[in-house]
XYZ file of C-alpha atoms in Angstrom:
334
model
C 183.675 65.905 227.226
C 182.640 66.425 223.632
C 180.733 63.191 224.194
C 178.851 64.550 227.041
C 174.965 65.953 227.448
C 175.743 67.688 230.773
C 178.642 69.050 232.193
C 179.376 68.058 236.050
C 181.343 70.873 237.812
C 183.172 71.308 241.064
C 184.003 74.534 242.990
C 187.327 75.151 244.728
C 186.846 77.832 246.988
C 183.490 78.447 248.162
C 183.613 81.758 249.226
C 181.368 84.933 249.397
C 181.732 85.244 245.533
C 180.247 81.569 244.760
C 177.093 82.725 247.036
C 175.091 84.820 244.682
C 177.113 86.000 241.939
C 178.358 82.913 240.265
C 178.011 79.311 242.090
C 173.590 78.513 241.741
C 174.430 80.010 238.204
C 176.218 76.133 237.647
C 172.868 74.049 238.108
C 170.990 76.962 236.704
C 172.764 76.903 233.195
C 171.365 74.679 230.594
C 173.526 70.934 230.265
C 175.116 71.886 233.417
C 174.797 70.942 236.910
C 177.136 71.680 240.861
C 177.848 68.626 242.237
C 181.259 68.862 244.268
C 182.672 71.867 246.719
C 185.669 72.481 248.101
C 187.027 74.936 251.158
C 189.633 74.162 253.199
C 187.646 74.708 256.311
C 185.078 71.315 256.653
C 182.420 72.917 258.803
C 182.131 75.525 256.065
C 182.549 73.424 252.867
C 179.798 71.188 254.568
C 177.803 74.160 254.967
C 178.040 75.134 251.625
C 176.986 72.065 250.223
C 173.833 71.309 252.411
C 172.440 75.092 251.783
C 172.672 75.282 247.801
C 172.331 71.406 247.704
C 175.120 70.251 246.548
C 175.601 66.223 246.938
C 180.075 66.510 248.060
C 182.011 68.538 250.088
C 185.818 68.133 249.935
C 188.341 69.896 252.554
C 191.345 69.046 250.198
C 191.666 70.565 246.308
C 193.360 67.438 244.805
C 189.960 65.386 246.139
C 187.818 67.164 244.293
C 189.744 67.498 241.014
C 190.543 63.900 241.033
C 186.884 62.921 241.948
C 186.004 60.730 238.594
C 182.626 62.793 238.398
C 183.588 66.170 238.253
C 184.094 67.009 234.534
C 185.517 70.830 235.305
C 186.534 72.637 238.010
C 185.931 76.592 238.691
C 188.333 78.089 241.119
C 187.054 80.920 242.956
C 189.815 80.915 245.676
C 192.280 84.286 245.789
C 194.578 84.818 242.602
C 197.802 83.390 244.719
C 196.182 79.974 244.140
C 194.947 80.173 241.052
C 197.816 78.984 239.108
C 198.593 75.838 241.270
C 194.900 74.277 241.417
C 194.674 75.553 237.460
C 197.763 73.790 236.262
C 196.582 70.368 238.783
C 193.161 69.912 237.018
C 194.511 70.748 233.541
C 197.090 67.933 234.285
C 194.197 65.939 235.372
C 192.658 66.365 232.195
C 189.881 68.621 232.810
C 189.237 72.210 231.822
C 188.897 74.903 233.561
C 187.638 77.835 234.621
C 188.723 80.751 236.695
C 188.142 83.500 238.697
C 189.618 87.106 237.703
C 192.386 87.735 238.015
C 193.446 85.345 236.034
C 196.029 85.223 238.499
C 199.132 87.197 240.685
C 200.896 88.058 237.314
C 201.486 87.742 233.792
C 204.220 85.262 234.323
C 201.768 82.804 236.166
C 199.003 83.410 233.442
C 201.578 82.485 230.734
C 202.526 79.111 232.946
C 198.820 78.717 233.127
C 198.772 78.941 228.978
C 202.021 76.669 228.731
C 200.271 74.110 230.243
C 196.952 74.313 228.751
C 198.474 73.884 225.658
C 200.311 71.145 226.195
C 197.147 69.180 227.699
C 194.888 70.271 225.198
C 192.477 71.331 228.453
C 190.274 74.765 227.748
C 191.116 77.425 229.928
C 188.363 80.544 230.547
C 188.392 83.445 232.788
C 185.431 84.768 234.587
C 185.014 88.345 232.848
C 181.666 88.103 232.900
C 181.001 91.702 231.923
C 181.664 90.549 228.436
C 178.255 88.788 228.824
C 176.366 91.752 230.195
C 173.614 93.067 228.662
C 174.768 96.988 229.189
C 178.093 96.122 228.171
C 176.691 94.910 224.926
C 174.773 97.399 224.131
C 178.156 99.216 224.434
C 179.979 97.470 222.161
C 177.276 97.513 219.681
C 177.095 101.253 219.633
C 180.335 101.480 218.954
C 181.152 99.126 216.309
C 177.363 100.752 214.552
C 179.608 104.273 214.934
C 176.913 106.033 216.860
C 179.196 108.778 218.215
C 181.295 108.015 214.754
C 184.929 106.654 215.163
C 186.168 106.189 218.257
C 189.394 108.509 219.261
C 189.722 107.868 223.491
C 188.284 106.215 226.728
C 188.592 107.981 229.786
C 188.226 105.759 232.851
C 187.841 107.485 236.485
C 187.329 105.083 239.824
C 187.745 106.842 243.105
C 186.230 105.027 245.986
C 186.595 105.698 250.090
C 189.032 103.502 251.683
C 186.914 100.634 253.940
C 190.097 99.802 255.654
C 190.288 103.609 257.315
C 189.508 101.922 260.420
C 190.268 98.655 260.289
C 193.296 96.868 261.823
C 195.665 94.835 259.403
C 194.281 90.995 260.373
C 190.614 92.419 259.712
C 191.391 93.956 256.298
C 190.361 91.876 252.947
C 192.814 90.189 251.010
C 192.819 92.331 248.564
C 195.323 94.738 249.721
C 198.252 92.430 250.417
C 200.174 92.182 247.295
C 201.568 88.439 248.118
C 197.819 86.920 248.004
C 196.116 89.339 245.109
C 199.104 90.551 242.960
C 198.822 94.273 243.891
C 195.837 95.830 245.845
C 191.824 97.197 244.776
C 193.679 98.009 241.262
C 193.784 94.511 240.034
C 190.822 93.414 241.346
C 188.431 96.012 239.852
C 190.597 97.753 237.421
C 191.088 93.932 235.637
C 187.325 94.196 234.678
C 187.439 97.458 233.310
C 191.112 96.697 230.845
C 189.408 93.405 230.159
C 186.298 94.937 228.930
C 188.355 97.318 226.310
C 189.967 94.501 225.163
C 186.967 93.131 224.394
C 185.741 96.315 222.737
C 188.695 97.787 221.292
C 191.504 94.910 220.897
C 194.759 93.894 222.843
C 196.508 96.864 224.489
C 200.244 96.869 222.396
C 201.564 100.423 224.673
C 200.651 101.024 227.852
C 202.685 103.273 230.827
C 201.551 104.336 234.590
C 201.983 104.963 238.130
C 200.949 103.387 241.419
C 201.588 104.761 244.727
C 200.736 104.534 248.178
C 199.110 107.856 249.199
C 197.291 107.001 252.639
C 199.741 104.479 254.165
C 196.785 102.210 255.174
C 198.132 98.776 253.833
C 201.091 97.166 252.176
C 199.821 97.464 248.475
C 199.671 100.348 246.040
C 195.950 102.654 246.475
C 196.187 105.462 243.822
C 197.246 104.741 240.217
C 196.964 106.454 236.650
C 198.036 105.668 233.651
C 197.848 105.918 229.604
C 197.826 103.317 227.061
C 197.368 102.448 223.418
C 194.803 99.530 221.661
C 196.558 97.703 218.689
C 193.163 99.192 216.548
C 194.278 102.777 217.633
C 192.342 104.220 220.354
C 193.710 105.850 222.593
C 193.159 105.993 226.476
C 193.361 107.296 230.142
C 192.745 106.047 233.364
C 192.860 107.223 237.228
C 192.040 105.396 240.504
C 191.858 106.328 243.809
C 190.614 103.728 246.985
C 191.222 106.131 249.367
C 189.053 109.039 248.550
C 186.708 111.023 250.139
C 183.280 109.891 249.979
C 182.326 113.489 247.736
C 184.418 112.419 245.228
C 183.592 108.811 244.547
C 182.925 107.945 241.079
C 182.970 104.949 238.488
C 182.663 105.949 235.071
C 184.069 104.801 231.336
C 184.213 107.850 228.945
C 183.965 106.499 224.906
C 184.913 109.417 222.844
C 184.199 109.706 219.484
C 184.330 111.894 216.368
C 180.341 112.401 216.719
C 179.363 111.866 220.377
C 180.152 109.711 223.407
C 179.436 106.877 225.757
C 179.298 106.949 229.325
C 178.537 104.075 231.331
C 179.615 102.369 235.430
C 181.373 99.596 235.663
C 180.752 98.404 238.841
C 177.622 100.599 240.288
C 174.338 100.974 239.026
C 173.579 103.268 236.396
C 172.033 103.874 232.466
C 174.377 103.929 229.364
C 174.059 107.464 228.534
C 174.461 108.173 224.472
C 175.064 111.410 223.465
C 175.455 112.668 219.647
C 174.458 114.927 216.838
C 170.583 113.094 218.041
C 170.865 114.683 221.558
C 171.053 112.614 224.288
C 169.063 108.777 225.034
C 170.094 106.681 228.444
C 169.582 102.713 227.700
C 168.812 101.199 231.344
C 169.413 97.102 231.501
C 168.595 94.753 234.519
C 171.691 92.314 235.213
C 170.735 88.739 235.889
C 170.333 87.426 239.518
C 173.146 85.259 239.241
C 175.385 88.137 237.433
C 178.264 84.975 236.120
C 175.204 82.746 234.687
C 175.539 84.246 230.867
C 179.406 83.722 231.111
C 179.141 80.466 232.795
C 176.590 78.981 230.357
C 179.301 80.254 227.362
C 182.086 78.486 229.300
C 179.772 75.433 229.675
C 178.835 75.104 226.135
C 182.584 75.017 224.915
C 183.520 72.716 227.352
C 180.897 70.258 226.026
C 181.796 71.098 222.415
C 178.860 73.115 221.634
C 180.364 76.728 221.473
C 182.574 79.176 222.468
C 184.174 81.544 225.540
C 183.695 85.088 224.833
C 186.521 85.047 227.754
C 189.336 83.171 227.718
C 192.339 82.667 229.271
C 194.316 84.055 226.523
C 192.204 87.077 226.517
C 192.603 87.730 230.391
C 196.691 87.238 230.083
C 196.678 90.119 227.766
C 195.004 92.120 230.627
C 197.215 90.694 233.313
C 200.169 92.439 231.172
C 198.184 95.615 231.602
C 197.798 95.601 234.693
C 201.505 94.550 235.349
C 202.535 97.170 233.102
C 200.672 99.934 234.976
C 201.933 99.016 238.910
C 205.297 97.686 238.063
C 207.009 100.933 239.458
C 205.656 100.202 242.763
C 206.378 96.422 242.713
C 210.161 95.615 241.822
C 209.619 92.126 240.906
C 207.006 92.925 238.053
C 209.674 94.865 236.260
């Protein structure tokens, strides 16, 4: 690979995710370029390919991550997968690079590192936030002490529950344990832990809660929880998917011995920076394809040139987090 100009990739799992948010970003990074996809279905892998012009389509994973052109393979199919189509192409001896979750658990993540290891194949996670202008800023301010040394994050996410009316075959994956590895929790909540990490260092103590409060689907939909950074912050957290639509919110608190930072993690919204200076809001436009800063980092290392600000030793520290905070709800994670 090191020997390479441009990286050739192929997709496994060409869902909704690939449409906007992270599959054009491959032929729109520098040294990088799509040219295999792969969904089980053939009508809609063929699709696929013909609308964002993609020269092969593949129905079967070990097709495309045998195919002697595709140099590295992202796999944007539901965590329950990602471990068996990570371990395949590392074995095949090609990196790769995955959606978040990392995957169902921290045991498949560390199965995932095993054999990464003994390949010598690179391994990166799609926290893209990392990568996100806002999110910088973020970080910046804090490490620059602008509301002074950091003592607590507060994180609130309540959201209304789209599955209210929905019968069980027309609700998302998401909320059936055996496919995502818990419910709404891991998939957003994973972004948020990820992001401290990034910020703040691994999590070393962490305790919570998950329950079922509505009854609406098999996996947990209210959780809270405490934990402790190995640097020494401190923080909080609460999540609801099944409130009311007056109390939605999606906020991370930053406190500090001299101000705070508030910013959303998932909806729109200005990083607000308040301290001894009064109060300034930073706004920041995300890019089109929001994945294209993480994926040209990803692309780079593969080809030698640089490094992952995510990898997949950073998302199996979150993985325990997020294992750590349901496990009273789910036996086996115990």
């Amino acid at each position: 690979m090191k020997n390479k100009n441009t990286i050739h990739w192929g997709i496994i799992g060409v869902g909704d995710v690939t449409e906007v948010k992270s599959g054009p970003a491959f032929n729109k990074s520098k040294n990088s370029g799509l040219i295999a996809v792969m969904r089980r279905n053939p009508e809609k892998a063929a699709d696929y390919a013909r609308r964002h012009n993609v020269p092969k389509w593949y129905s079967n994973a070990s097709e495309l991550i045998n195919d002697l052109e595709v140099d590295a393979v992202y796999i944007a199919t539901p965590p329950d997968s990602h471990a068996q189509y990570a371990i395949e192409t590392m074995r095949a001896g090609k990196p790769v690079y995955v959606e978040k979750p990392m995957a169902r658990n921290h045991r498949e993540c560390m199965e995932m590192l095993k054999v990464s290891e003994e390949t010598g194949m690179p391994l990166c996670v799609a926290y893209y936030r990392r990568t996100l202008p806002a999110f910088l800023k973020v970080k910046e301010l804090v490490e620059k002490k602008a509301i002074g040394k950091p003592l607590l994050v507060n994180i609130k996410l309540y959201k209304q529950a789209a599955e209210k009316n929905q019968k069980r075959e027309e609700m998302h994956w998401h909320v059936f344990p055996e496919i995502a590895g818990a419910g709404h929790f891991f998939d957003l909540a994973s972004h948020q832990f990820d992001y401290l990490d990034f910020v703040f260092g691994p999590v070393k103590e962490v305790s919570g809660k998950a329950e079922n409060k509505a009854g609406l689907y098999p996996a947990e939909d209210t959780v809270t929880g405490t934990w402790k950074h190995e640097s020494g912050i401190t923080g909080t957290g609460s999540w609801c998917f099944v409130a009311d639509a007056s109390s939605e919110k999606d906020e991370i608190e930053i406190i500090g011995e001299k101000g705070r930072i508030v910013l959303p993690c998932f909806s729109p919204g200005n990083v607000i920076l308040q301290n001894e200076n009064g109060t300034r809001e930073y706004e920041f436009t995300n890019p089109k394809h929001i994945s294209q800063n993480l994926v040209q980092q990803v692309s780079n290392e593969f080809l030698g040139q640089g490094k992952s600000v995510s990898t997949g030793i950073s998302a199996a520290r979150t993985s325990w987090v997020l294992d750590e905070m349901v496990k009273n709800y789910y036996p086996e994670k115990q």
